[in-house]
Amino acid sequence: MYFDRYDPFKGEKLEIMDKDGRIIDASLMPDITDERIKELYVRMSVMRVADKTALNLQREGRMGTYAPVLGQEAAQACSAALGKDDWLVPSYRETGAMFMKGVPLAGIYRYWMGDERGMSYGKELRVLPIAVVVGSQTLPATGLAWAMKAKGEKSAVLVCFGDGASSEGAVHEAMNIAGVMDAPVVFFCQNNQFAISVPRKRQTAAKTIAQRAAGYGFKGIQIYANDLLAVYGSVKEALDHAKAGNGPSFIEGLTYRFGPHTTADDPTKYRTDEELEKNKPFDPLVRLRLYLNAKGLWSEEEEYAIADAAKAEVEAAVKEAEEAAPAPVTDIFDYTYSSVHPYLKRQRDEMTAFLAEAGKGGV
């Protein structure tokens, strides 16, 4: 009902829960229980602690470059609408989405600490590894959906990317072929207002990013992605649409990135403190907390318990990631190609000999 009701060409946006946690229109409520909403609030709370912890680990030199999701927790909960047999295809800013789909937090941390084995969590989760090249993940997502359709699977793919990625050629190519092939894929653009340092108004003259879907022959919608209910409802509808054999959909989720683009970024260079403060009242966790409080499903005492449990869960994940055995240096030769080329074998042997000599106190 959402896609037919909101026209992105007119700048219409889906919002079900306002910033004060009030339901704007009860007829818009998705099929989700308050118990499930509270469960997602708890997982989003863990997500926020995990995100802040990752930022601190990077600052302490215990983790590499990291892309924070602070302020985008509701948008990251898009994966909560996925079924067990559906696929999630993430970008580098999907810590929350991956975590909520079942990817171990320790594995995500391990990946950002420089160990690719953190992305080895089994095919049963149906989550592809993190894609760092901007927008590149949309092409394999479309291919994956197309393959599932060819095999007769009643599953769908959810692929996430940012507003900056929407300007990449790969994204246009992926959406075009998805439309042509009626691939069961949902394109979810988290528009956090800045493609690194470039504001959305400098990226496109279109009224909305969502309206681009029409050019590819499928439906698009713009939603307030700090509203968990709007995220869950629109993604669930799009997934059901895809699994019914009706092809792809596009969702533009309006949100706001409170932190830097990555830990290598300085957001003070391109936005003001006043702008940041202006957006803080729209915090997705505050909005959800107010909703649950009005329902009698939240209390200040329980919040302390949620915070303590989240801290313990995150600390355990950090410990597991940091205590994992380091990857052999030779992995860079063994896994560059499907088989080791002769010149790579020669380099690997030279590296192995060098490390052995160094271990004896030589070199």
CSV table of C-alpha atoms in Angstrom, one decimal:
chain,number,residue,atom,x,y,z
A,1,MET,CA,0.0,0.0,0.0
A,2,TYR,CA,2.9,2.3,0.6
A,3,PHE,CA,4.4,2.4,-2.9
A,4,ASP,CA,1.0,3.2,-4.5
A,5,ARG,CA,0.2,5.9,-1.9
A,6,TYR,CA,3.4,8.0,-1.9
A,7,ASP,CA,4.6,9.6,-5.1
A,8,PRO,CA,8.3,10.5,-5.1
A,9,PHE,CA,7.8,12.8,-8.1
A,10,LYS,CA,5.7,15.0,-5.8
A,11,GLY,CA,8.1,14.8,-3.0
A,12,GLU,CA,5.7,12.7,-0.8
A,13,LYS,CA,7.4,10.8,2.0
A,14,LEU,CA,6.2,7.9,4.1
A,15,GLU,CA,6.3,8.5,7.8
A,16,ILE,CA,4.4,6.4,10.3
A,17,MET,CA,5.9,7.4,13.6
A,18,ASP,CA,6.8,11.1,14.2
A,19,LYS,CA,9.9,12.2,16.2
A,20,ASP,CA,7.9,12.2,19.4
A,21,GLY,CA,6.9,8.5,19.0
A,22,ARG,CA,3.3,9.2,18.0
A,23,ILE,CA,1.6,7.2,15.3
A,24,ILE,CA,0.6,9.7,12.5
A,25,ASP,CA,-1.9,7.4,10.8
A,26,ALA,CA,-2.9,4.0,12.3
A,27,SER,CA,-3.9,2.8,8.8
A,28,LEU,CA,-0.2,2.9,7.9
A,29,MET,CA,0.9,0.5,10.6
A,30,PRO,CA,2.8,-2.5,9.2
A,31,ASP,CA,2.1,-6.0,10.4
A,32,ILE,CA,4.5,-6.1,13.3
A,33,THR,CA,3.8,-6.6,17.0
A,34,ASP,CA,4.9,-4.2,19.8
A,35,GLU,CA,6.9,-7.1,21.3
A,36,ARG,CA,8.9,-7.3,18.0
A,37,ILE,CA,9.3,-3.6,17.9
A,38,LYS,CA,10.8,-3.7,21.4
A,39,GLU,CA,13.1,-6.5,20.4
A,40,LEU,CA,14.3,-4.4,17.5
A,41,TYR,CA,14.8,-1.5,19.9
A,42,VAL,CA,17.0,-3.6,22.0
A,43,ARG,CA,19.1,-4.8,19.0
A,44,MET,CA,19.4,-1.2,17.8
A,45,SER,CA,20.7,-0.3,21.3
A,46,VAL,CA,23.3,-2.9,21.0
A,47,MET,CA,24.1,-1.6,17.5
A,48,ARG,CA,24.7,1.9,18.9
A,49,VAL,CA,27.1,0.6,21.6
A,50,ALA,CA,28.9,-1.6,19.1
A,51,ASP,CA,29.3,1.4,16.7
A,52,LYS,CA,30.7,3.7,19.4
A,53,THR,CA,33.0,1.0,20.5
A,54,ALA,CA,34.3,0.5,17.0
A,55,LEU,CA,35.0,4.2,16.7
A,56,ASN,CA,37.0,4.1,20.0
A,57,LEU,CA,38.9,1.0,18.9
A,58,GLN,CA,40.0,2.8,15.8
A,59,ARG,CA,41.1,5.9,17.7
A,60,GLU,CA,43.1,3.6,20.0
A,61,GLY,CA,44.8,2.0,17.0
A,62,ARG,CA,43.1,-1.4,17.6
A,63,MET,CA,41.0,-1.3,14.5
A,64,GLY,CA,41.4,0.1,10.9
A,65,THR,CA,39.3,2.6,9.1
A,66,TYR,CA,35.7,2.2,10.1
A,67,ALA,CA,32.4,3.7,8.7
A,68,PRO,CA,30.1,4.6,11.6
A,69,VAL,CA,26.3,4.2,11.6
A,70,LEU,CA,25.4,6.6,14.5
A,71,GLY,CA,22.0,8.1,13.7
A,72,GLN,CA,21.2,5.5,11.1
A,73,GLU,CA,20.1,2.6,13.4
A,74,ALA,CA,16.5,2.5,12.1
A,75,ALA,CA,17.7,2.5,8.5
A,76,GLN,CA,20.1,-0.3,9.4
A,77,ALA,CA,17.2,-2.3,10.8
A,78,CYS,CA,16.0,-2.8,7.2
A,79,SER,CA,17.3,-6.3,7.4
A,80,ALA,CA,14.8,-7.1,10.1
A,81,ALA,CA,12.2,-7.5,7.3
A,82,LEU,CA,14.2,-10.2,5.6
A,83,GLY,CA,13.1,-13.8,5.7
A,84,LYS,CA,15.5,-16.7,6.5
A,85,ASP,CA,15.9,-17.5,2.8
A,86,ASP,CA,16.4,-13.8,1.6
A,87,TRP,CA,19.8,-12.4,0.9
A,88,LEU,CA,21.4,-9.2,2.3
A,89,VAL,CA,24.0,-7.5,0.2
A,90,PRO,CA,25.8,-4.8,2.3
A,91,SER,CA,28.1,-1.9,1.7
A,92,TYR,CA,30.8,-0.9,4.1
A,93,ARG,CA,28.2,0.9,6.3
A,94,GLU,CA,26.0,-2.0,7.1
A,95,THR,CA,27.4,-3.0,10.5
A,96,GLY,CA,23.8,-2.9,12.0
A,97,ALA,CA,22.1,-4.5,9.0
A,98,MET,CA,24.5,-7.4,9.0
A,99,PHE,CA,24.4,-7.8,12.8
A,100,MET,CA,20.6,-7.9,12.8
A,101,LYS,CA,20.6,-10.5,10.0
A,102,GLY,CA,22.8,-12.7,12.2
A,103,VAL,CA,26.4,-12.0,11.3
A,104,PRO,CA,28.5,-12.3,14.5
A,105,LEU,CA,29.6,-8.9,15.8
A,106,ALA,CA,33.0,-10.4,16.5
A,107,GLY,CA,33.4,-11.3,12.8
A,108,ILE,CA,32.5,-7.7,11.8
A,109,TYR,CA,35.1,-6.3,14.2
A,110,ARG,CA,37.6,-8.8,13.0
A,111,TYR,CA,37.1,-7.7,9.4
A,112,TRP,CA,37.7,-4.1,10.3
A,113,MET,CA,40.8,-5.1,12.2
A,114,GLY,CA,42.2,-6.3,8.9
A,115,ASP,CA,41.3,-10.0,9.0
A,116,GLU,CA,39.1,-11.0,6.0
A,117,ARG,CA,38.2,-14.2,7.8
A,118,GLY,CA,35.8,-12.1,9.8
A,119,MET,CA,33.5,-12.3,6.7
A,120,SER,CA,33.5,-16.2,6.8
A,121,TYR,CA,30.3,-16.9,8.6
A,122,GLY,CA,28.6,-19.6,6.6
A,123,LYS,CA,26.3,-19.6,3.5
A,124,GLU,CA,23.2,-20.3,5.6
A,125,LEU,CA,23.0,-16.7,6.8
A,126,ARG,CA,22.7,-15.5,3.2
A,127,VAL,CA,24.7,-12.4,3.6
A,128,LEU,CA,27.4,-11.4,1.1
A,129,PRO,CA,30.7,-10.0,2.5
A,130,ILE,CA,31.2,-6.2,3.0
A,131,ALA,CA,31.7,-4.3,-0.3
A,132,VAL,CA,34.1,-1.3,0.1
A,133,VAL,CA,34.1,-0.1,-3.5
A,134,VAL,CA,31.2,2.4,-3.6
A,135,GLY,CA,28.1,1.0,-5.4
A,136,SER,CA,29.8,-2.1,-6.6
A,137,GLN,CA,27.6,-4.4,-4.5
A,138,THR,CA,24.5,-3.6,-6.5
A,139,LEU,CA,25.7,-5.6,-9.5
A,140,PRO,CA,26.2,-9.0,-7.8
A,141,ALA,CA,23.0,-8.3,-5.9
A,142,THR,CA,21.1,-8.1,-9.1
A,143,GLY,CA,22.9,-11.1,-10.5
A,144,LEU,CA,22.1,-13.0,-7.3
A,145,ALA,CA,18.4,-12.1,-7.6
A,146,TRP,CA,18.3,-13.0,-11.3
A,147,ALA,CA,19.9,-16.4,-10.5
A,148,MET,CA,17.3,-17.1,-7.8
A,149,LYS,CA,14.5,-16.3,-10.2
A,150,ALA,CA,16.0,-18.6,-12.8
A,151,LYS,CA,16.2,-21.4,-10.2
A,152,GLY,CA,12.6,-20.8,-9.1
A,153,GLU,CA,13.4,-19.8,-5.6
A,154,LYS,CA,10.7,-17.7,-3.8
A,155,SER,CA,13.3,-15.5,-2.2
A,156,ALA,CA,14.5,-11.9,-2.6
A,157,VAL,CA,17.6,-9.8,-2.3
A,158,LEU,CA,18.0,-6.6,-0.2
A,159,VAL,CA,21.0,-4.5,-1.3
A,160,CYS,CA,22.0,-1.4,0.7
A,161,PHE,CA,24.0,1.6,-0.5
A,162,GLY,CA,24.3,5.4,0.2
A,163,ASP,CA,23.1,8.5,-1.6
A,164,GLY,CA,26.7,9.0,-2.9
A,165,ALA,CA,26.6,5.5,-4.5
A,166,SER,CA,23.4,6.4,-6.3
A,167,SER,CA,25.6,8.6,-8.6
A,168,GLU,CA,27.8,5.6,-9.6
A,169,GLY,CA,27.5,3.9,-12.9
A,170,ALA,CA,27.4,0.5,-11.4
A,171,VAL,CA,24.2,1.4,-9.5
A,172,HIS,CA,22.5,2.6,-12.7
A,173,GLU,CA,23.6,-0.6,-14.5
A,174,ALA,CA,22.3,-2.8,-11.8
A,175,MET,CA,18.9,-1.2,-11.6
A,176,ASN,CA,18.5,-1.2,-15.3
A,177,ILE,CA,19.2,-4.9,-15.7
A,178,ALA,CA,17.1,-5.6,-12.7
A,179,GLY,CA,14.2,-3.9,-14.3
A,180,VAL,CA,14.7,-5.6,-17.6
A,181,MET,CA,14.9,-9.1,-16.0
A,182,ASP,CA,12.2,-8.5,-13.3
A,183,ALA,CA,14.8,-9.6,-10.8
A,184,PRO,CA,13.5,-10.0,-7.2
A,185,VAL,CA,15.8,-7.3,-5.7
A,186,VAL,CA,15.1,-4.4,-3.4
A,187,PHE,CA,17.4,-1.4,-3.7
A,188,PHE,CA,17.6,0.4,-0.4
A,189,CYS,CA,19.4,3.8,-0.5
A,190,GLN,CA,20.2,5.3,2.9
A,191,ASN,CA,20.3,9.0,2.1
A,192,ASN,CA,22.3,10.3,5.0
A,193,GLN,CA,22.6,13.7,3.2
A,194,PHE,CA,26.3,13.5,2.5
A,195,ALA,CA,28.3,11.5,0.0
A,196,ILE,CA,31.4,11.8,2.1
A,197,SER,CA,31.5,15.6,2.0
A,198,VAL,CA,29.2,16.4,-0.9
A,199,PRO,CA,25.6,17.3,0.1
A,200,ARG,CA,22.7,15.7,-1.7
A,201,LYS,CA,21.8,18.8,-3.6
A,202,ARG,CA,25.1,18.7,-5.4
A,203,GLN,CA,24.6,15.1,-6.5
A,204,THR,CA,21.4,15.4,-8.5
A,205,ALA,CA,18.9,18.0,-9.7
A,206,ALA,CA,16.1,15.5,-9.3
A,207,LYS,CA,13.4,16.2,-6.6
A,208,THR,CA,14.1,12.8,-5.1
A,209,ILE,CA,16.5,10.0,-5.7
A,210,ALA,CA,13.6,7.6,-5.4
A,211,GLN,CA,11.9,8.9,-8.6
A,212,ARG,CA,14.8,7.5,-10.6
A,213,ALA,CA,13.1,4.1,-10.3
A,214,ALA,CA,10.5,5.0,-12.9
A,215,GLY,CA,13.3,5.3,-15.5
A,216,TYR,CA,14.1,1.6,-14.9
A,217,GLY,CA,10.5,0.5,-15.1
A,218,PHE,CA,9.7,-0.2,-11.4
A,219,LYS,CA,8.3,1.5,-8.4
A,220,GLY,CA,10.1,3.8,-6.0
A,221,ILE,CA,9.3,5.4,-2.7
A,222,GLN,CA,10.9,8.0,-0.3
A,223,ILE,CA,10.6,7.3,3.4
A,224,TYR,CA,11.8,8.8,6.7
A,225,ALA,CA,14.3,6.2,7.6
A,226,ASN,CA,14.7,7.4,11.2
A,227,ASP,CA,11.2,5.9,11.6
A,228,LEU,CA,11.6,2.1,12.2
A,229,LEU,CA,8.0,1.4,11.2
A,230,ALA,CA,8.4,3.2,7.9
A,231,VAL,CA,11.6,1.2,7.2
A,232,TYR,CA,10.2,-2.1,8.2
A,233,GLY,CA,6.9,-1.6,6.4
A,234,SER,CA,8.3,-0.4,3.1
A,235,VAL,CA,11.0,-3.0,3.0
A,236,LYS,CA,8.6,-5.8,3.8
A,237,GLU,CA,6.2,-4.7,1.1
A,238,ALA,CA,9.0,-4.5,-1.4
A,239,LEU,CA,10.3,-7.9,-0.5
A,240,ASP,CA,6.8,-9.4,-0.7
A,241,HIS,CA,6.3,-7.7,-4.1
A,242,ALA,CA,9.6,-9.2,-5.4
A,243,LYS,CA,8.9,-12.7,-4.1
A,244,ALA,CA,5.5,-12.6,-5.7
A,245,GLY,CA,7.3,-12.3,-9.1
A,246,ASN,CA,6.6,-8.6,-9.6
A,247,GLY,CA,10.2,-7.5,-9.9
A,248,PRO,CA,12.4,-4.9,-8.2
A,249,SER,CA,11.6,-1.8,-6.1
A,250,PHE,CA,13.6,1.2,-4.9
A,251,ILE,CA,13.5,2.8,-1.5
A,252,GLU,CA,15.1,6.1,-0.6
A,253,GLY,CA,15.5,6.3,3.1
A,254,LEU,CA,16.0,9.8,4.4
A,255,THR,CA,18.2,9.8,7.5
A,256,TYR,CA,21.2,11.7,8.9
A,257,ARG,CA,24.7,10.7,9.7
A,258,PHE,CA,25.7,12.1,13.1
A,259,GLY,CA,29.3,11.0,12.9
A,260,PRO,CA,32.0,11.2,10.2
A,261,HIS,CA,31.7,9.4,6.8
A,262,THR,CA,34.6,7.2,8.1
A,263,THR,CA,37.2,7.5,10.8
A,264,ALA,CA,39.4,9.1,8.1
A,265,ASP,CA,36.9,11.9,7.7
A,266,ASP,CA,36.5,15.3,9.4
A,267,PRO,CA,32.8,16.4,9.1
A,268,THR,CA,33.5,19.8,10.6
A,269,LYS,CA,35.1,20.7,7.2
A,270,TYR,CA,31.7,20.6,5.4
A,271,ARG,CA,28.9,20.9,8.0
A,272,THR,CA,28.2,23.1,11.0
A,273,ASP,CA,27.6,22.2,14.7
A,274,GLU,CA,24.3,24.0,14.3
A,275,GLU,CA,23.2,21.6,11.6
A,276,LEU,CA,24.1,18.6,13.7
A,277,GLU,CA,22.2,19.9,16.7
A,278,LYS,CA,19.2,20.6,14.5
A,279,ASN,CA,19.0,16.9,13.6
A,280,LYS,CA,19.6,15.4,17.0
A,281,PRO,CA,15.8,15.5,18.0
A,282,PHE,CA,15.2,13.1,15.1
A,283,ASP,CA,17.4,10.4,16.7
A,284,PRO,CA,15.7,7.1,15.7
A,285,LEU,CA,16.3,5.5,19.1
A,286,VAL,CA,14.8,8.4,21.0
A,287,ARG,CA,11.7,8.2,18.7
A,288,LEU,CA,11.3,4.5,19.3
A,289,ARG,CA,11.9,4.8,23.1
A,290,LEU,CA,9.1,7.4,23.3
A,291,TYR,CA,6.7,5.1,21.4
A,292,LEU,CA,7.5,2.1,23.7
A,293,ASN,CA,7.2,4.3,26.8
A,294,ALA,CA,3.7,5.4,25.8
A,295,LYS,CA,2.8,1.7,25.3
A,296,GLY,CA,4.1,0.9,28.8
A,297,LEU,CA,6.9,-1.3,27.3
A,298,TRP,CA,9.8,0.8,28.4
A,299,SER,CA,11.1,2.3,31.7
A,300,GLU,CA,14.2,4.1,32.8
A,301,GLU,CA,15.2,1.2,35.0
A,302,GLU,CA,14.9,-1.2,32.1
A,303,GLU,CA,17.0,1.1,29.9
A,304,TYR,CA,19.9,0.6,32.4
A,305,ALA,CA,19.5,-3.1,32.1
A,306,ILE,CA,19.4,-2.9,28.3
A,307,ALA,CA,22.6,-0.7,28.3
A,308,ASP,CA,24.4,-3.0,30.6
A,309,ALA,CA,23.5,-6.1,28.5
A,310,ALA,CA,24.6,-4.3,25.3
A,311,LYS,CA,27.9,-3.3,26.9
A,312,ALA,CA,28.6,-6.9,28.0
A,313,GLU,CA,27.7,-8.3,24.5
A,314,VAL,CA,29.9,-5.8,22.7
A,315,GLU,CA,32.8,-6.3,25.1
A,316,ALA,CA,32.6,-10.1,24.6
A,317,ALA,CA,32.7,-9.5,20.8
A,318,VAL,CA,35.8,-7.3,21.0
A,319,LYS,CA,37.6,-9.9,23.2
A,320,GLU,CA,36.8,-12.7,20.7
A,321,ALA,CA,37.9,-10.6,17.7
A,322,GLU,CA,41.2,-9.5,19.3
A,323,GLU,CA,42.1,-12.9,20.7
A,324,ALA,CA,41.5,-14.7,17.3
A,325,ALA,CA,44.7,-16.1,15.8
A,326,PRO,CA,46.2,-13.7,13.2
A,327,ALA,CA,45.8,-14.6,9.5
A,328,PRO,CA,49.0,-15.9,7.9
A,329,VAL,CA,50.8,-13.3,5.8
A,330,THR,CA,50.9,-15.7,2.9
A,331,ASP,CA,47.1,-15.4,2.6
A,332,ILE,CA,47.7,-12.4,0.4
A,333,PHE,CA,49.2,-14.7,-2.2
A,334,ASP,CA,46.9,-17.7,-1.7
A,335,TYR,CA,43.6,-15.9,-2.1
A,336,THR,CA,44.2,-13.3,-4.7
A,337,TYR,CA,43.2,-15.7,-7.5
A,338,SER,CA,41.3,-19.0,-7.5
A,339,SER,CA,44.6,-20.8,-8.0
A,340,VAL,CA,48.1,-19.6,-7.3
A,341,HIS,CA,49.9,-18.4,-10.4
A,342,PRO,CA,53.6,-19.3,-10.8
A,343,TYR,CA,54.9,-15.8,-10.2
A,344,LEU,CA,52.7,-15.5,-7.1
A,345,LYS,CA,54.1,-18.8,-5.8
A,346,ARG,CA,57.6,-17.5,-6.3
A,347,GLN,CA,56.8,-14.4,-4.4
A,348,ARG,CA,55.1,-16.4,-1.6
A,349,ASP,CA,58.1,-18.7,-1.3
A,350,GLU,CA,60.4,-15.6,-1.1
A,351,MET,CA,58.2,-14.1,1.6
A,352,THR,CA,58.1,-17.3,3.5
A,353,ALA,CA,61.9,-17.6,3.4
A,354,PHE,CA,62.3,-13.9,4.5
A,355,LEU,CA,60.0,-14.4,7.5
A,356,ALA,CA,61.8,-17.6,8.5
A,357,GLU,CA,65.1,-15.8,8.4
A,358,ALA,CA,63.7,-12.9,10.3
A,359,GLY,CA,62.4,-15.2,13.0
A,360,LYS,CA,65.9,-16.6,13.5
A,361,GLY,CA,67.2,-13.1,14.2
A,362,GLY,CA,68.6,-12.6,10.8
A,363,VAL,CA,67.9,-10.0,8.0
